[in-house]
Short mmCIF file of C-alpha atoms in Angstrom, two decimals:
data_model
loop_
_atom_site.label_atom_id
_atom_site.label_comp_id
_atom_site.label_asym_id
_atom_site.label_seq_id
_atom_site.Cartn_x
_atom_site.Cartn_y
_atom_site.Cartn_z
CA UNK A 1 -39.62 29.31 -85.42
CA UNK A 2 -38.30 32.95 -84.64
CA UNK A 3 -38.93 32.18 -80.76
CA UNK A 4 -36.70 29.21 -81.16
CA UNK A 5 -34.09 31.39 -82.87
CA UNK A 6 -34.02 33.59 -80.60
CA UNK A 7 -33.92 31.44 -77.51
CA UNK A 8 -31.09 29.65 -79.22
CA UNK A 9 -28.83 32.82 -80.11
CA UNK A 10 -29.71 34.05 -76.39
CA UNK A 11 -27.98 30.77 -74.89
CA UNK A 12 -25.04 31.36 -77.42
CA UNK A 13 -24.95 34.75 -76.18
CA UNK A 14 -24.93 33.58 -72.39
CA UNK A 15 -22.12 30.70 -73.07
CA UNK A 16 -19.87 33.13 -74.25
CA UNK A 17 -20.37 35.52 -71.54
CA UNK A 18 -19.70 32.94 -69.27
CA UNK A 19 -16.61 31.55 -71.17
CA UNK A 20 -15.19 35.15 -71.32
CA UNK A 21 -16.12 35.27 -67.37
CA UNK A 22 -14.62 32.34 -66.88
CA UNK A 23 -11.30 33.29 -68.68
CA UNK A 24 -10.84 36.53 -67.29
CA UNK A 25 -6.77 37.30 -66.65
CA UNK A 26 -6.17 37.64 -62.80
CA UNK A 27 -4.89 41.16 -63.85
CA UNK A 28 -8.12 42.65 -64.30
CA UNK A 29 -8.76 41.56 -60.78
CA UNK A 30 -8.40 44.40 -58.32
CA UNK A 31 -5.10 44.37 -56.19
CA UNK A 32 -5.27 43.57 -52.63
CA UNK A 33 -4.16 46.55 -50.96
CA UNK A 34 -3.89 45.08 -47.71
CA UNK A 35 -2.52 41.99 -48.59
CA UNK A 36 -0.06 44.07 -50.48
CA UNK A 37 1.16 46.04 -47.53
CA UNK A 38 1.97 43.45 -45.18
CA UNK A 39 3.91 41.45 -48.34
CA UNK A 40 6.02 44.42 -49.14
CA UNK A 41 6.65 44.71 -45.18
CA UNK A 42 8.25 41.28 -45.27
CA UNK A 43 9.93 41.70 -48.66
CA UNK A 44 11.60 44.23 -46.64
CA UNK A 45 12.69 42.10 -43.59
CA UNK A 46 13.69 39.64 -45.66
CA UNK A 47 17.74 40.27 -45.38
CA UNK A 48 17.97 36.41 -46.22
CA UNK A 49 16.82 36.74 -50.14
CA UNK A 50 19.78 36.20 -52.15
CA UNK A 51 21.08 38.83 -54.60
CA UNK A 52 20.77 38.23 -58.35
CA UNK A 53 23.68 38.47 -60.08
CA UNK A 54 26.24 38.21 -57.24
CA UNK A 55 24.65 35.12 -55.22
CA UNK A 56 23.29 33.27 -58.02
CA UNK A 57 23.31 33.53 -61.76
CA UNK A 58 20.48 32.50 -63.89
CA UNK A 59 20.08 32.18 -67.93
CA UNK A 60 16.38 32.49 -69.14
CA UNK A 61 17.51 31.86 -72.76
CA UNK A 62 14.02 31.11 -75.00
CA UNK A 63 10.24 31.38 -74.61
CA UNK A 64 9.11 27.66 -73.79
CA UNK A 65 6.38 26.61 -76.38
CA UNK A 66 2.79 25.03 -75.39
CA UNK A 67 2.43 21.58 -73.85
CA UNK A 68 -1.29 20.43 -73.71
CA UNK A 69 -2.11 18.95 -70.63
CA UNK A 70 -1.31 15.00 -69.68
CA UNK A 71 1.51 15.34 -72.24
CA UNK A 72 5.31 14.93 -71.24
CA UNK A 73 6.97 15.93 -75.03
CA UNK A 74 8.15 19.36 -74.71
CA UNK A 75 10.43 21.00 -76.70
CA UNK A 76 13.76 22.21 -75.66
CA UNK A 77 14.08 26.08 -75.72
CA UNK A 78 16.80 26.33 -73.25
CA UNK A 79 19.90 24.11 -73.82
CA UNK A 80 21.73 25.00 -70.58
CA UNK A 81 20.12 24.76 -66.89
CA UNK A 82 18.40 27.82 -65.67
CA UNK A 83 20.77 28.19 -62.76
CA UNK A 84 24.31 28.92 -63.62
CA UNK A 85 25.74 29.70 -60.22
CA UNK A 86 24.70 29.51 -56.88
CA UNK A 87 26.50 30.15 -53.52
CA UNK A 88 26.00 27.18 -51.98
CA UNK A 89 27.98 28.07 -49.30
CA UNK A 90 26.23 31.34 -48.75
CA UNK A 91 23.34 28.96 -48.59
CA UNK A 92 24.30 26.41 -45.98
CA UNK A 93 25.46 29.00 -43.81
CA UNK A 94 22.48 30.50 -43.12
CA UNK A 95 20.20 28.02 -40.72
CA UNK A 96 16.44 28.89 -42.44
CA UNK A 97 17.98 27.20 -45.63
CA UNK A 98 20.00 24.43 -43.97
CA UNK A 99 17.52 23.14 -42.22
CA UNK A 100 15.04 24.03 -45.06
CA UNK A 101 17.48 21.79 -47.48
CA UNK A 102 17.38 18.98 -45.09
CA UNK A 103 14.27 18.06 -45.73
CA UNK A 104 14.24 18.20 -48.56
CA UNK A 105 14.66 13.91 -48.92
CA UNK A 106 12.20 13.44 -46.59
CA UNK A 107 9.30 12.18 -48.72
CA UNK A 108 8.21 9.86 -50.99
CA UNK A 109 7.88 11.25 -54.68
CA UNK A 110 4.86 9.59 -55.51
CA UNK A 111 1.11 10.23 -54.36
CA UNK A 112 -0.59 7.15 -53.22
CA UNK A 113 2.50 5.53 -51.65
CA UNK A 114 2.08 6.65 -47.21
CA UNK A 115 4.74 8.47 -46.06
CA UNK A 116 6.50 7.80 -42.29
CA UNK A 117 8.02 10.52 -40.42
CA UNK A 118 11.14 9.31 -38.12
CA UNK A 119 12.23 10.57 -34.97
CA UNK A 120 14.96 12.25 -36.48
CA UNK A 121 12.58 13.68 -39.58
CA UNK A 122 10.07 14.91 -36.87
CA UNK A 123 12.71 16.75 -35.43
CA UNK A 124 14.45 18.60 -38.67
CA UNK A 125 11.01 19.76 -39.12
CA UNK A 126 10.80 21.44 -35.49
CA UNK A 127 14.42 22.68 -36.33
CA UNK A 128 13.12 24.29 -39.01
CA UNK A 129 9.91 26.12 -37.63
CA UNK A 130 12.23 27.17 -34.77
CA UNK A 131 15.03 28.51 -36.97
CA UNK A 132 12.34 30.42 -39.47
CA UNK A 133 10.68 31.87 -36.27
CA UNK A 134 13.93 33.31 -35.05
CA UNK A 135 13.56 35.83 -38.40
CA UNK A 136 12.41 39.35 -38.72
CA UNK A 137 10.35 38.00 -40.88
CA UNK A 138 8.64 35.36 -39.41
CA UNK A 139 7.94 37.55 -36.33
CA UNK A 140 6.11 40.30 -38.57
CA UNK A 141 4.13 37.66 -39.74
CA UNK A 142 3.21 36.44 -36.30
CA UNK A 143 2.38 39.54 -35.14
CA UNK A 144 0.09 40.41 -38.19
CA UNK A 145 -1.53 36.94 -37.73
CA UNK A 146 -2.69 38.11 -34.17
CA UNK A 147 -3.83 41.58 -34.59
CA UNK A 148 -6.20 40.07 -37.20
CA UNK A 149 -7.22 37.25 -34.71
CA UNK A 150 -6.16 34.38 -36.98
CA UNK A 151 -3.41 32.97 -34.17
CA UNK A 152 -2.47 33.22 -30.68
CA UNK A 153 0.25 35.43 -29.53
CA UNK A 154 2.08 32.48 -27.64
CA UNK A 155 4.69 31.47 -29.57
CA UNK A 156 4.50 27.60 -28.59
CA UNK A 157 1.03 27.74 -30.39
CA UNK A 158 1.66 29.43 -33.38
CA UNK A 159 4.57 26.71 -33.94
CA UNK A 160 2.12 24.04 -33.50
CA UNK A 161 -0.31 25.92 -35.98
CA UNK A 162 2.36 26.32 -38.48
CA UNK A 163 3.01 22.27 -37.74
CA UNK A 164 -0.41 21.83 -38.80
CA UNK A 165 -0.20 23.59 -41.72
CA UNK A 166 2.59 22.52 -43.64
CA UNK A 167 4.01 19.14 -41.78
CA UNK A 168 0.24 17.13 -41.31
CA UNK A 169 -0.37 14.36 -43.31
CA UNK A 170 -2.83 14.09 -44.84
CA UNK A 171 -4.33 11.73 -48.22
CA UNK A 172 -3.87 13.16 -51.51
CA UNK A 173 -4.59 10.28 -53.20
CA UNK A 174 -7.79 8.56 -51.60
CA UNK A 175 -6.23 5.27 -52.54
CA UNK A 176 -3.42 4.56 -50.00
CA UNK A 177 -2.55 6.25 -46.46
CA UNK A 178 -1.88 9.68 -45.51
CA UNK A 179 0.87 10.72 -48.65
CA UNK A 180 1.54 14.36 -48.99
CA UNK A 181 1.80 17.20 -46.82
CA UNK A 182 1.70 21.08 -47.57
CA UNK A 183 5.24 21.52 -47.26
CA UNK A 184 6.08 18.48 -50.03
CA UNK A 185 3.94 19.38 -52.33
CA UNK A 186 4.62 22.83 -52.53
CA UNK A 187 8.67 23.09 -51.69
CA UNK A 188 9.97 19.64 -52.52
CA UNK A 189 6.80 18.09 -55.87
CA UNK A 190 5.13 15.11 -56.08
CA UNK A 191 3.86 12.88 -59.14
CA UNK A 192 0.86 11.66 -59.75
CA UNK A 193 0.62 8.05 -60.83
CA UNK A 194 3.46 8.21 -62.39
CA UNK A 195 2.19 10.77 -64.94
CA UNK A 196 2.38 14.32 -63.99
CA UNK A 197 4.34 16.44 -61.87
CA UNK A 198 2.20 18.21 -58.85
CA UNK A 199 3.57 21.38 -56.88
CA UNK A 200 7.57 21.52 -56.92
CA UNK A 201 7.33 25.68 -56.62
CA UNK A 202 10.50 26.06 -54.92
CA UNK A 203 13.92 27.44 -56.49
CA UNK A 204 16.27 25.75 -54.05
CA UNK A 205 14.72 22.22 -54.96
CA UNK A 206 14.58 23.44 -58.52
CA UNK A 207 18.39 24.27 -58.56
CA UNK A 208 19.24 21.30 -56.57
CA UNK A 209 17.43 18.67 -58.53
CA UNK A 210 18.78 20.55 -61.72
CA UNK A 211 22.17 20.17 -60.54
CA UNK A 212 22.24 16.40 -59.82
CA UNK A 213 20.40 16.29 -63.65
CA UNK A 214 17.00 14.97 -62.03
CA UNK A 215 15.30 18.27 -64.12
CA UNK A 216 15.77 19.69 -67.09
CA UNK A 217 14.93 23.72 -67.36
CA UNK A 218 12.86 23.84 -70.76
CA UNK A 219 12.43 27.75 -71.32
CA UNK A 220 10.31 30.46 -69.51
CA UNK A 221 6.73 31.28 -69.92
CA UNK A 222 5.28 35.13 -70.43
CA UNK A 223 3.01 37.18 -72.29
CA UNK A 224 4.30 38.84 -75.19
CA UNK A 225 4.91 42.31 -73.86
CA UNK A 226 6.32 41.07 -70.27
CA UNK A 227 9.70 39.32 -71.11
CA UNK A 228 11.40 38.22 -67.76
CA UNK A 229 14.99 39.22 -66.95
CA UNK A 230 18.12 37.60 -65.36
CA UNK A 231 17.12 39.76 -62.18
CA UNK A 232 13.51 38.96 -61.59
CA UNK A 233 12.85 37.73 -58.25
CA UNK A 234 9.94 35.84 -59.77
CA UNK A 235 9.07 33.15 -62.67
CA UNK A 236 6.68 31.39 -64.54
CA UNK A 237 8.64 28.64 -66.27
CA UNK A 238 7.88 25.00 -68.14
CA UNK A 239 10.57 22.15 -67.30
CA UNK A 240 10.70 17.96 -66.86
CA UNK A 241 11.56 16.58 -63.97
CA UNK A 242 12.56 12.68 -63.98
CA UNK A 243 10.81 12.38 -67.38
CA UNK A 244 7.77 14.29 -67.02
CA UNK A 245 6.97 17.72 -67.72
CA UNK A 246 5.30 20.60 -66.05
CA UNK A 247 3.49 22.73 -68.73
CA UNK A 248 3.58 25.82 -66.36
CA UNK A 249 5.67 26.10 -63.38
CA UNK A 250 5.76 29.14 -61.07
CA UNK A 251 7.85 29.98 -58.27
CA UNK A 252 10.14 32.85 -56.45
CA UNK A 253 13.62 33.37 -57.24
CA UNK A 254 15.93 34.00 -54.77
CA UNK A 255 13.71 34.68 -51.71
CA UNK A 256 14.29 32.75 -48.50
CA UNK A 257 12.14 30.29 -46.96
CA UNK A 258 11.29 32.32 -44.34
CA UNK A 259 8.98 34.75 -46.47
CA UNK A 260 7.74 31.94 -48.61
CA UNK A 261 6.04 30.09 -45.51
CA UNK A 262 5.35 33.76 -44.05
CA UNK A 263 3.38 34.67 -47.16
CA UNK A 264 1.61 31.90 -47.79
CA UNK A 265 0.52 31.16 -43.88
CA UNK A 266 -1.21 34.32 -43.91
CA UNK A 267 -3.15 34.10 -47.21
CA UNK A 268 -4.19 30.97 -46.41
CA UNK A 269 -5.04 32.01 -42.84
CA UNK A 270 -6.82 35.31 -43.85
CA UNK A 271 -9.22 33.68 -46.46
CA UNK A 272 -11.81 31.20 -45.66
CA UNK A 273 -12.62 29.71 -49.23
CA UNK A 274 -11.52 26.71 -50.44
CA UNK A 275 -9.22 28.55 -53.03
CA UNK A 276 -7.64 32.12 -52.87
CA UNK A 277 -6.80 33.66 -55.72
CA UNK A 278 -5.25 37.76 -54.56
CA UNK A 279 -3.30 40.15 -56.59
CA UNK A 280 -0.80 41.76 -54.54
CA UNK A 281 1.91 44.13 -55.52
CA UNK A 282 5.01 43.74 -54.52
CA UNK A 283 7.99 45.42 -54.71
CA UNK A 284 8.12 45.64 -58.51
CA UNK A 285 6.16 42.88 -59.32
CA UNK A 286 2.48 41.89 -59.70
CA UNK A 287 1.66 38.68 -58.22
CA UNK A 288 -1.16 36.37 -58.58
CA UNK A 289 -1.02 34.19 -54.80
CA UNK A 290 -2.96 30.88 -55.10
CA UNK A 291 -3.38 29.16 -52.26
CA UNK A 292 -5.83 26.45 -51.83
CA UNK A 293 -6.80 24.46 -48.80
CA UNK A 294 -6.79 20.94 -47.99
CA UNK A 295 -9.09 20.81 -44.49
CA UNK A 296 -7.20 22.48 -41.98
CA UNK A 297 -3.64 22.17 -43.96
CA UNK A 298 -2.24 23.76 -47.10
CA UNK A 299 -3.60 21.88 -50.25
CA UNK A 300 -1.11 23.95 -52.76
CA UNK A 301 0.23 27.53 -53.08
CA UNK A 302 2.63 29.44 -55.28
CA UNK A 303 3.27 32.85 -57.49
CA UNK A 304 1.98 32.99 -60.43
CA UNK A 305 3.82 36.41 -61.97
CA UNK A 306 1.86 38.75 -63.98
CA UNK A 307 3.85 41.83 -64.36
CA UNK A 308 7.56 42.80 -63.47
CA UNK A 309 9.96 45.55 -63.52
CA UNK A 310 6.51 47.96 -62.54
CA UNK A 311 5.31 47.27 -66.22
CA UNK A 312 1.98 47.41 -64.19
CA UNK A 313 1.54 50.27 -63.06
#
C-alpha cells in the first residue's frame, strides 16, 4: 500500500514537472546572440520602416480579454480601429511596398480551395523579389546567408531560393490541391474551414483590410507589467477578421517588407528543425521569432513580443 502511494505521488510529481516544462515563458530562454546581431544590423538598414507618430498613427486603447480557442465571441475593448493614419502615399511610393501591396489579392482566403497563379501574378511576385533585393537590407541578408553556407552568392539563385520559399505551393489542407503558400499565410491570412483565422501577421494587410471594414481591431494583448505604447514597433494583439476572431495575433509595426522576408529567410534557413523558436533582441525589444517549416517552404512565421522599451534588460 505505501509502495503504491508512493509510486502514485512520484508520477504526480513528474506530470507537473513536465507541465511546468512544458509551459515555460520563451523569456527564460536564453537570447540568441548571434541571431541578435545580424537582426539589429538590418533594423539598421532598414531606412524603409515607417516612423510612428509622423507616418502612421495608431490607438492601442484597452487590454483585449481571453478568447478560448475555436471560439469567434470576443469582446470589444477597442471601439475605434487600431490604425488612425497612415501615409498611404508615403507607402505607394516606395516600390518594396507597392509591389508588396499588389499581391496582396492574389489568393484565395480559404484553405482547401487550389490556388492558380497567372502570368501576370507570376510576374508581380518576381517584381517583388527583384525590388526587395535592390535594398540594403536584403543584400545584408544575402551576404550573411552565404558566409554561413546556407545560399549561393549568385544572385539569380538566391531569387529562385527565396521563390521557393515564400511563392511555392504547396497543400495545407490535404483535402484539395496545392492552397497556401508561405507568403499568404503569413503576409496576406487564410481561414480554415470557414472557422478560424490562420497567419495574417502583417500590418499593411492589417491596416488595409481594417480600412475597407473587413477587420475589426479588438484590443492588445500583454502581460501585466509590459503595457505597449503608441510607438512600439511591435504587437501582440486579438481582432476578427470577416467574422472570425484571432485570440492572439502578433506582428511588426511599421517595418518594411524588406526586413520582414530578410528576417524570417534566415531563421528559417539557419535552423534545421521543424519549428524554431529564438529570442533575439532587438533594438529595444525582445522578440520571440517562430518560424516553422513546411518541407522546403515556410509553413508560418511571425513576432511574438515579449518585452519593449528595454524593460528586459
Amino acid at each position: 500500500m505505501a509502495r503504491s502511494c508512493c509510486w502514485r505521488d512520484f508520477s504526480l510529481l513528474f506530470i507537473l514537472i513536465t507541465v511546468t516544462l512544458t509551459h515555460l515563458d520563451a523569456s527564460s530562454q536564453p537570447v540568441d546572440q548571434e541571431l541578435s546581431t545580424i537582426m539589429n544590423e538590418l533594423w539598421k538598414l532598414d531606412t524603409n520602416r515607417l516612423k510612428a507618430g509622423t507616418d502612421y498613427t495608431i490607438s492601442l486603447q484597452g487590454k483585449a480579454g481571453y478568447v478560448p480557442h475555436g471560439s469567434n465571441n470576443a469582446r470589444d475593448h477597442a471601439q475605434s480601429p487600431l490604425f488612425s493614419y497612415v501615409d498611404e502615399s508615403k507607402l505607394k511610393s516606395m516600390k518594396t511596398y507597392s509591389h508588396f501591396m499588389n499581391l496582396l489579392d492574389n489568393y484565395e482566403m480559404s484553405t482547401g480551395v487550389s490556388e492558380s497563379v497567372t502570368e501576370d501574378e507570376l510576374a508581380e511576385n518576381y517584381r517583388f523579389l527583384d525590388s526587395i533585393l535592390e535594398t540594403e537590407v536584403m543584400k545584408r541578408a544575402h551576404s550573411y546567408l552565404v558566409s554561413k553556407g546556407k545560399s549561393r552568392s549568385d544572385l539569380r539563385l538566391f531569387k529562385n531560393q527565396l521563390y521557393d520559399i515564400w511563392f511555392r505551393l504547396y497543400h495545407r489542407d490535404r483535402s484539395g490541391g496545392e492552397d497556401s503558400c508561405g507568403f499568404e499565410h503569413v503576409f496576406v491570412g487564410e481561414t480554415k474551414y470557414g472557422k478560424e483565422i490562420l497567419g495574417f501577421h502583417n500590418w499593411v494587410q492589417f491596416y488595409l483590410q481594417e480600412k475597407h471594414k473587413h477587420l475589426d481591431y479588438k484590443g492588445y494583448k500583454a502581460s501585466h507589467n509590459d503595457k505597449p505604447d503608441d510607438n512600439d514597433h511591435v504587437l501582440n494583439v486579438q481582432f476578427s477578421w470577416n467574422g472570425l476572431v484571432k485570440p492572439v495575433g502578433s506582428c511588426f509595426v511599421g517595418v518594411s517588407p524588406e526586413f520582414e522576408v530578410a528576417l524570417f529567410t534566415i531563421v528559417f534557413l539557419v535552423s534545421n528543425g521543424r519549428s524554431t523558436h529564438a529570442v533575439v533582441n532587438v533594438d529595444e525589444y525582445q522578440l520571440e521569432v517562430v518560424v516553422y517549416r513546411h518541407g522546403h517552404s515556410i509553413g508560418t512565421s511571425y513576432p511574438k513580443l515579449l518585452s519593449s522599451n528595454n524593460r528586459h534588460l
